[in-house]
Amino acid sequence: MYHLEPGCILVANEKLGGVFHQTVVLIIDHNENTGSTGMVINRPFPGNLIKIASDTDTNIDLSLKMAFSKAPVAYGGPVMQDQFSTLHGFGEVDGAKKVCPGVYVGGSNQLMLEVRRNTMQPTEVLFVKGHAAWVPGQLSREIEKGVWYVVAASADFILRYAGAPVSENDNQSDLWADILSCMGEKYQGIATAHSGRGDERMMP
């Protein structure tokens, strides 16, 4: 079991239902006094940023929308659905926060300049719509009850939908099962028994 801290991954217990059914959540902030925030990283929407942002109410800037028109978008959680965050591996640019080695959130304005300079591709940034949040102590209690498996994951797993390379050995359409399978025999059995729906599914 891995220590709960920013950069760790929550893998939903196979019995967890609702909006977090078979989700993989990246923890962005964790503090026993202020609570925890994270983003679901394995619920890609059909369509790119220009489509998703045009279909929903959002405060996303038009110039950003145009620069990243082909960028992928994912459901990040039920909180603040009109807000977008960016997940990428480009680096600690102005406005970005390093969450764990090779993984950053934020810095969209600087990333837009990099796209215009052709130093990065729009598809290397995942726009995450909404996020997940827990009040102080709530997430620790959920983990104690077995709601989540807490693991450390490589940047390639975390950035699966932000342009990270995948191999033929990866379960490319089911990150939840892919990570569980890498966690060892017990978890591989869980993945085999419960996988099948994949990451691309309708979200609220």
PDB file of N, CA and C in Angstrom, residues 24 26 39-45 47-49 60 68 70-76 84-90 104-106 108 111 120-130 157-164 175:
ATOM      1  N   VAL A  24      -9.844   5.792 -12.060  1.00  0.00           N
ATOM      2  CA  VAL A  24      -8.467   5.988 -11.604  1.00  0.00           C
ATOM      3  C   VAL A  24      -8.332   7.483 -11.328  1.00  0.00           C
ATOM      4  N   LEU A  26      -6.065  10.729  -9.885  1.00  0.00           N
ATOM      5  CA  LEU A  26      -4.764  11.298  -9.540  1.00  0.00           C
ATOM      6  C   LEU A  26      -4.973  12.315  -8.423  1.00  0.00           C
ATOM      7  N   MET A  39      -8.256  14.306  -9.647  1.00  0.00           N
ATOM      8  CA  MET A  39      -8.953  14.284 -10.935  1.00  0.00           C
ATOM      9  C   MET A  39      -9.006  12.865 -11.473  1.00  0.00           C
ATOM     10  N   VAL A  40     -10.177  12.489 -11.961  1.00  0.00           N
ATOM     11  CA  VAL A  40     -10.325  11.213 -12.664  1.00  0.00           C
ATOM     12  C   VAL A  40      -9.540  11.314 -13.970  1.00  0.00           C
ATOM     13  N   ILE A  41      -8.746  10.308 -14.284  1.00  0.00           N
ATOM     14  CA  ILE A  41      -7.891  10.392 -15.479  1.00  0.00           C
ATOM     15  C   ILE A  41      -8.192   9.310 -16.515  1.00  0.00           C
ATOM     16  N   ASN A  42      -9.253   8.535 -16.290  1.00  0.00           N
ATOM     17  CA  ASN A  42      -9.538   7.448 -17.244  1.00  0.00           C
ATOM     18  C   ASN A  42     -10.976   7.463 -17.758  1.00  0.00           C
ATOM     19  N   ARG A  43     -11.510   8.682 -17.936  1.00  0.00           N
ATOM     20  CA  ARG A  43     -12.852   8.791 -18.513  1.00  0.00           C
ATOM     21  C   ARG A  43     -12.832   9.778 -19.681  1.00  0.00           C
ATOM     22  N   PRO A  44     -12.184   9.409 -20.783  1.00  0.00           N
ATOM     23  CA  PRO A  44     -12.138  10.317 -21.932  1.00  0.00           C
ATOM     24  C   PRO A  44     -13.514  10.515 -22.551  1.00  0.00           C
ATOM     25  N   PHE A  45     -13.799  11.744 -22.912  1.00  0.00           N
ATOM     26  CA  PHE A  45     -15.037  12.047 -23.626  1.00  0.00           C
ATOM     27  C   PHE A  45     -14.853  11.745 -25.110  1.00  0.00           C
ATOM     28  N   GLY A  47     -14.839  12.993 -28.609  1.00  0.00           N
ATOM     29  CA  GLY A  47     -14.721  14.358 -29.124  1.00  0.00           C
ATOM     30  C   GLY A  47     -13.577  15.104 -28.474  1.00  0.00           C
ATOM     31  N   ASN A  48     -13.128  16.161 -29.131  1.00  0.00           N
ATOM     32  CA  ASN A  48     -11.989  16.938 -28.648  1.00  0.00           C
ATOM     33  C   ASN A  48     -12.459  18.208 -27.936  1.00  0.00           C
ATOM     34  N   LEU A  49     -11.491  19.055 -27.574  1.00  0.00           N
ATOM     35  CA  LEU A  49     -11.813  20.232 -26.765  1.00  0.00           C
ATOM     36  C   LEU A  49     -12.785  21.180 -27.466  1.00  0.00           C
ATOM     37  N   ILE A  60     -13.780  28.614 -20.429  1.00  0.00           N
ATOM     38  CA  ILE A  60     -12.506  28.444 -21.126  1.00  0.00           C
ATOM     39  C   ILE A  60     -12.327  29.536 -22.188  1.00  0.00           C
ATOM     40  N   PHE A  68      -5.958  24.578 -28.716  1.00  0.00           N
ATOM     41  CA  PHE A  68      -6.036  23.170 -28.305  1.00  0.00           C
ATOM     42  C   PHE A  68      -7.305  22.506 -28.841  1.00  0.00           C
ATOM     43  N   LYS A  70      -7.862  20.289 -30.938  1.00  0.00           N
ATOM     44  CA  LYS A  70      -7.797  18.831 -31.118  1.00  0.00           C
ATOM     45  C   LYS A  70      -7.373  18.088 -29.848  1.00  0.00           C
ATOM     46  N   ALA A  71      -7.237  18.829 -28.740  1.00  0.00           N
ATOM     47  CA  ALA A  71      -6.810  18.200 -27.489  1.00  0.00           C
ATOM     48  C   ALA A  71      -7.894  17.273 -26.942  1.00  0.00           C
ATOM     49  N   PRO A  72      -7.482  16.163 -26.319  1.00  0.00           N
ATOM     50  CA  PRO A  72      -8.466  15.266 -25.706  1.00  0.00           C
ATOM     51  C   PRO A  72      -9.048  15.872 -24.431  1.00  0.00           C
ATOM     52  N   VAL A  73     -10.243  15.421 -24.075  1.00  0.00           N
ATOM     53  CA  VAL A  73     -10.929  15.905 -22.874  1.00  0.00           C
ATOM     54  C   VAL A  73     -11.422  14.704 -22.077  1.00  0.00           C
ATOM     55  N   ALA A  74     -11.346  14.818 -20.752  1.00  0.00           N
ATOM     56  CA  ALA A  74     -11.819  13.739 -19.892  1.00  0.00           C
ATOM     57  C   ALA A  74     -12.694  14.290 -18.777  1.00  0.00           C
ATOM     58  N   TYR A  75     -13.586  13.437 -18.286  1.00  0.00           N
ATOM     59  CA  TYR A  75     -14.382  13.744 -17.100  1.00  0.00           C
ATOM     60  C   TYR A  75     -13.465  13.640 -15.889  1.00  0.00           C
ATOM     61  N   GLY A  76     -13.351  14.736 -15.115  1.00  0.00           N
ATOM     62  CA  GLY A  76     -12.428  14.735 -13.987  1.00  0.00           C
ATOM     63  C   GLY A  76     -13.075  14.504 -12.641  1.00  0.00           C
ATOM     64  N   PHE A  84     -12.085  23.662 -16.324  1.00  0.00           N
ATOM     65  CA  PHE A  84     -11.150  22.722 -16.942  1.00  0.00           C
ATOM     66  C   PHE A  84      -9.774  22.847 -16.301  1.00  0.00           C
ATOM     67  N   SER A  85      -9.124  21.716 -16.071  1.00  0.00           N
ATOM     68  CA  SER A  85      -7.723  21.679 -15.661  1.00  0.00           C
ATOM     69  C   SER A  85      -6.936  21.029 -16.792  1.00  0.00           C
ATOM     70  N   THR A  86      -5.631  21.262 -16.806  1.00  0.00           N
ATOM     71  CA  THR A  86      -4.799  20.625 -17.826  1.00  0.00           C
ATOM     72  C   THR A  86      -3.811  19.667 -17.165  1.00  0.00           C
ATOM     73  N   LEU A  87      -3.674  18.499 -17.762  1.00  0.00           N
ATOM     74  CA  LEU A  87      -2.744  17.470 -17.298  1.00  0.00           C
ATOM     75  C   LEU A  87      -1.772  17.187 -18.430  1.00  0.00           C
ATOM     76  N   HIS A  88      -0.483  17.212 -18.122  1.00  0.00           N
ATOM     77  CA  HIS A  88       0.512  17.058 -19.192  1.00  0.00           C
ATOM     78  C   HIS A  88       1.863  16.620 -18.624  1.00  0.00           C
ATOM     79  N   GLY A  89       2.773  16.303 -19.519  1.00  0.00           N
ATOM     80  CA  GLY A  89       4.125  15.923 -19.128  1.00  0.00           C
ATOM     81  C   GLY A  89       5.174  16.844 -19.710  1.00  0.00           C
ATOM     82  N   PHE A  90       4.733  18.039 -20.145  1.00  0.00           N
ATOM     83  CA  PHE A  90       5.651  18.945 -20.847  1.00  0.00           C
ATOM     84  C   PHE A  90       6.721  19.516 -19.932  1.00  0.00           C
ATOM     85  N   TYR A 104       2.476  17.000 -14.626  1.00  0.00           N
ATOM     86  CA  TYR A 104       2.201  18.386 -14.238  1.00  0.00           C
ATOM     87  C   TYR A 104       0.735  18.718 -14.494  1.00  0.00           C
ATOM     88  N   VAL A 105       0.230  19.659 -13.688  1.00  0.00           N
ATOM     89  CA  VAL A 105      -1.108  20.192 -13.928  1.00  0.00           C
ATOM     90  C   VAL A 105      -1.010  21.713 -14.036  1.00  0.00           C
ATOM     91  N   GLY A 106      -1.847  22.276 -14.920  1.00  0.00           N
ATOM     92  CA  GLY A 106      -1.884  23.729 -15.057  1.00  0.00           C
ATOM     93  C   GLY A 106      -0.882  24.275 -16.055  1.00  0.00           C
ATOM     94  N   SER A 108      -1.777  26.399 -18.615  1.00  0.00           N
ATOM     95  CA  SER A 108      -2.362  26.328 -19.955  1.00  0.00           C
ATOM     96  C   SER A 108      -1.951  27.497 -20.853  1.00  0.00           C
ATOM     97  N   LEU A 111       1.458  26.765 -22.106  1.00  0.00           N
ATOM     98  CA  LEU A 111       1.377  25.631 -23.033  1.00  0.00           C
ATOM     99  C   LEU A 111       0.823  26.074 -24.380  1.00  0.00           C
ATOM    100  N   MET A 120       5.261  21.634 -28.894  1.00  0.00           N
ATOM    101  CA  MET A 120       4.447  20.535 -28.367  1.00  0.00           C
ATOM    102  C   MET A 120       3.176  20.415 -29.203  1.00  0.00           C
ATOM    103  N   GLN A 121       2.567  19.239 -29.142  1.00  0.00           N
ATOM    104  CA  GLN A 121       1.330  18.984 -29.880  1.00  0.00           C
ATOM    105  C   GLN A 121       0.122  19.164 -28.951  1.00  0.00           C
ATOM    106  N   PRO A 122      -0.992  19.668 -29.490  1.00  0.00           N
ATOM    107  CA  PRO A 122      -2.201  19.826 -28.661  1.00  0.00           C
ATOM    108  C   PRO A 122      -2.653  18.518 -28.019  1.00  0.00           C
ATOM    109  N   THR A 123      -2.385  17.402 -28.686  1.00  0.00           N
ATOM    110  CA  THR A 123      -2.820  16.102 -28.174  1.00  0.00           C
ATOM    111  C   THR A 123      -1.978  15.615 -26.998  1.00  0.00           C
ATOM    112  N   GLU A 124      -0.930  16.372 -26.641  1.00  0.00           N
ATOM    113  CA  GLU A 124      -0.095  16.009 -25.497  1.00  0.00           C
ATOM    114  C   GLU A 124      -0.581  16.660 -24.197  1.00  0.00           C
ATOM    115  N   VAL A 125      -1.742  17.289 -24.272  1.00  0.00           N
ATOM    116  CA  VAL A 125      -2.360  17.897 -23.088  1.00  0.00           C
ATOM    117  C   VAL A 125      -3.775  17.342 -22.949  1.00  0.00           C
ATOM    118  N   LEU A 126      -4.087  16.838 -21.766  1.00  0.00           N
ATOM    119  CA  LEU A 126      -5.439  16.368 -21.492  1.00  0.00           C
ATOM    120  C   LEU A 126      -6.183  17.443 -20.715  1.00  0.00           C
ATOM    121  N   PHE A 127      -7.292  17.913 -21.282  1.00  0.00           N
ATOM    122  CA  PHE A 127      -8.144  18.863 -20.571  1.00  0.00           C
ATOM    123  C   PHE A 127      -9.133  18.066 -19.726  1.00  0.00           C
ATOM    124  N   VAL A 128      -9.124  18.335 -18.435  1.00  0.00           N
ATOM    125  CA  VAL A 128      -9.930  17.565 -17.489  1.00  0.00           C
ATOM    126  C   VAL A 128     -11.070  18.440 -16.980  1.00  0.00           C
ATOM    127  N   LYS A 129     -12.291  17.979 -17.202  1.00  0.00           N
ATOM    128  CA  LYS A 129     -13.502  18.750 -16.897  1.00  0.00           C
ATOM    129  C   LYS A 129     -14.028  18.366 -15.515  1.00  0.00           C
ATOM    130  N   GLY A 130     -13.955  19.311 -14.573  1.00  0.00           N
ATOM    131  CA  GLY A 130     -14.376  19.034 -13.210  1.00  0.00           C
ATOM    132  C   GLY A 130     -13.276  18.344 -12.416  1.00  0.00           C
ATOM    133  N   PHE A 157       1.386   5.742 -17.239  1.00  0.00           N
ATOM    134  CA  PHE A 157       0.021   5.376 -16.842  1.00  0.00           C
ATOM    135  C   PHE A 157      -0.820   6.634 -16.640  1.00  0.00           C
ATOM    136  N   ILE A 158      -0.284   7.571 -15.865  1.00  0.00           N
ATOM    137  CA  ILE A 158      -1.045   8.773 -15.509  1.00  0.00           C
ATOM    138  C   ILE A 158      -1.392   9.597 -16.745  1.00  0.00           C
ATOM    139  N   LEU A 159      -0.466   9.625 -17.700  1.00  0.00           N
ATOM    140  CA  LEU A 159      -0.655  10.437 -18.908  1.00  0.00           C
ATOM    141  C   LEU A 159      -1.161   9.607 -20.088  1.00  0.00           C
ATOM    142  N   ARG A 160      -1.833   8.495 -19.801  1.00  0.00           N
ATOM    143  CA  ARG A 160      -2.348   7.607 -20.851  1.00  0.00           C
ATOM    144  C   ARG A 160      -3.167   8.388 -21.876  1.00  0.00           C
ATOM    145  N   TYR A 161      -3.990   9.334 -21.409  1.00  0.00           N
ATOM    146  CA  TYR A 161      -4.830  10.100 -22.333  1.00  0.00           C
ATOM    147  C   TYR A 161      -4.275  11.503 -22.602  1.00  0.00           C
ATOM    148  N   ALA A 162      -2.996  11.680 -22.269  1.00  0.00           N
ATOM    149  CA  ALA A 162      -2.321  12.952 -22.560  1.00  0.00           C
ATOM    150  C   ALA A 162      -1.097  12.709 -23.432  1.00  0.00           C
ATOM    151  N   GLY A 163      -1.243  11.749 -24.343  1.00  0.00           N
ATOM    152  CA  GLY A 163      -0.204  11.528 -25.340  1.00  0.00           C
ATOM    153  C   GLY A 163       0.921  10.588 -24.948  1.00  0.00           C
ATOM    154  N   ALA A 164       0.814   9.923 -23.795  1.00  0.00           N
ATOM    155  CA  ALA A 164       1.878   9.004 -23.382  1.00  0.00           C
ATOM    156  C   ALA A 164       1.909   7.782 -24.307  1.00  0.00           C
ATOM    157  N   LEU A 175      -7.647   1.563 -18.451  1.00  0.00           N
ATOM    158  CA  LEU A 175      -6.556   1.928 -17.543  1.00  0.00           C
ATOM    159  C   LEU A 175      -6.762   1.331 -16.159  1.00  0.00           C
TER     160      LEU A 175
END
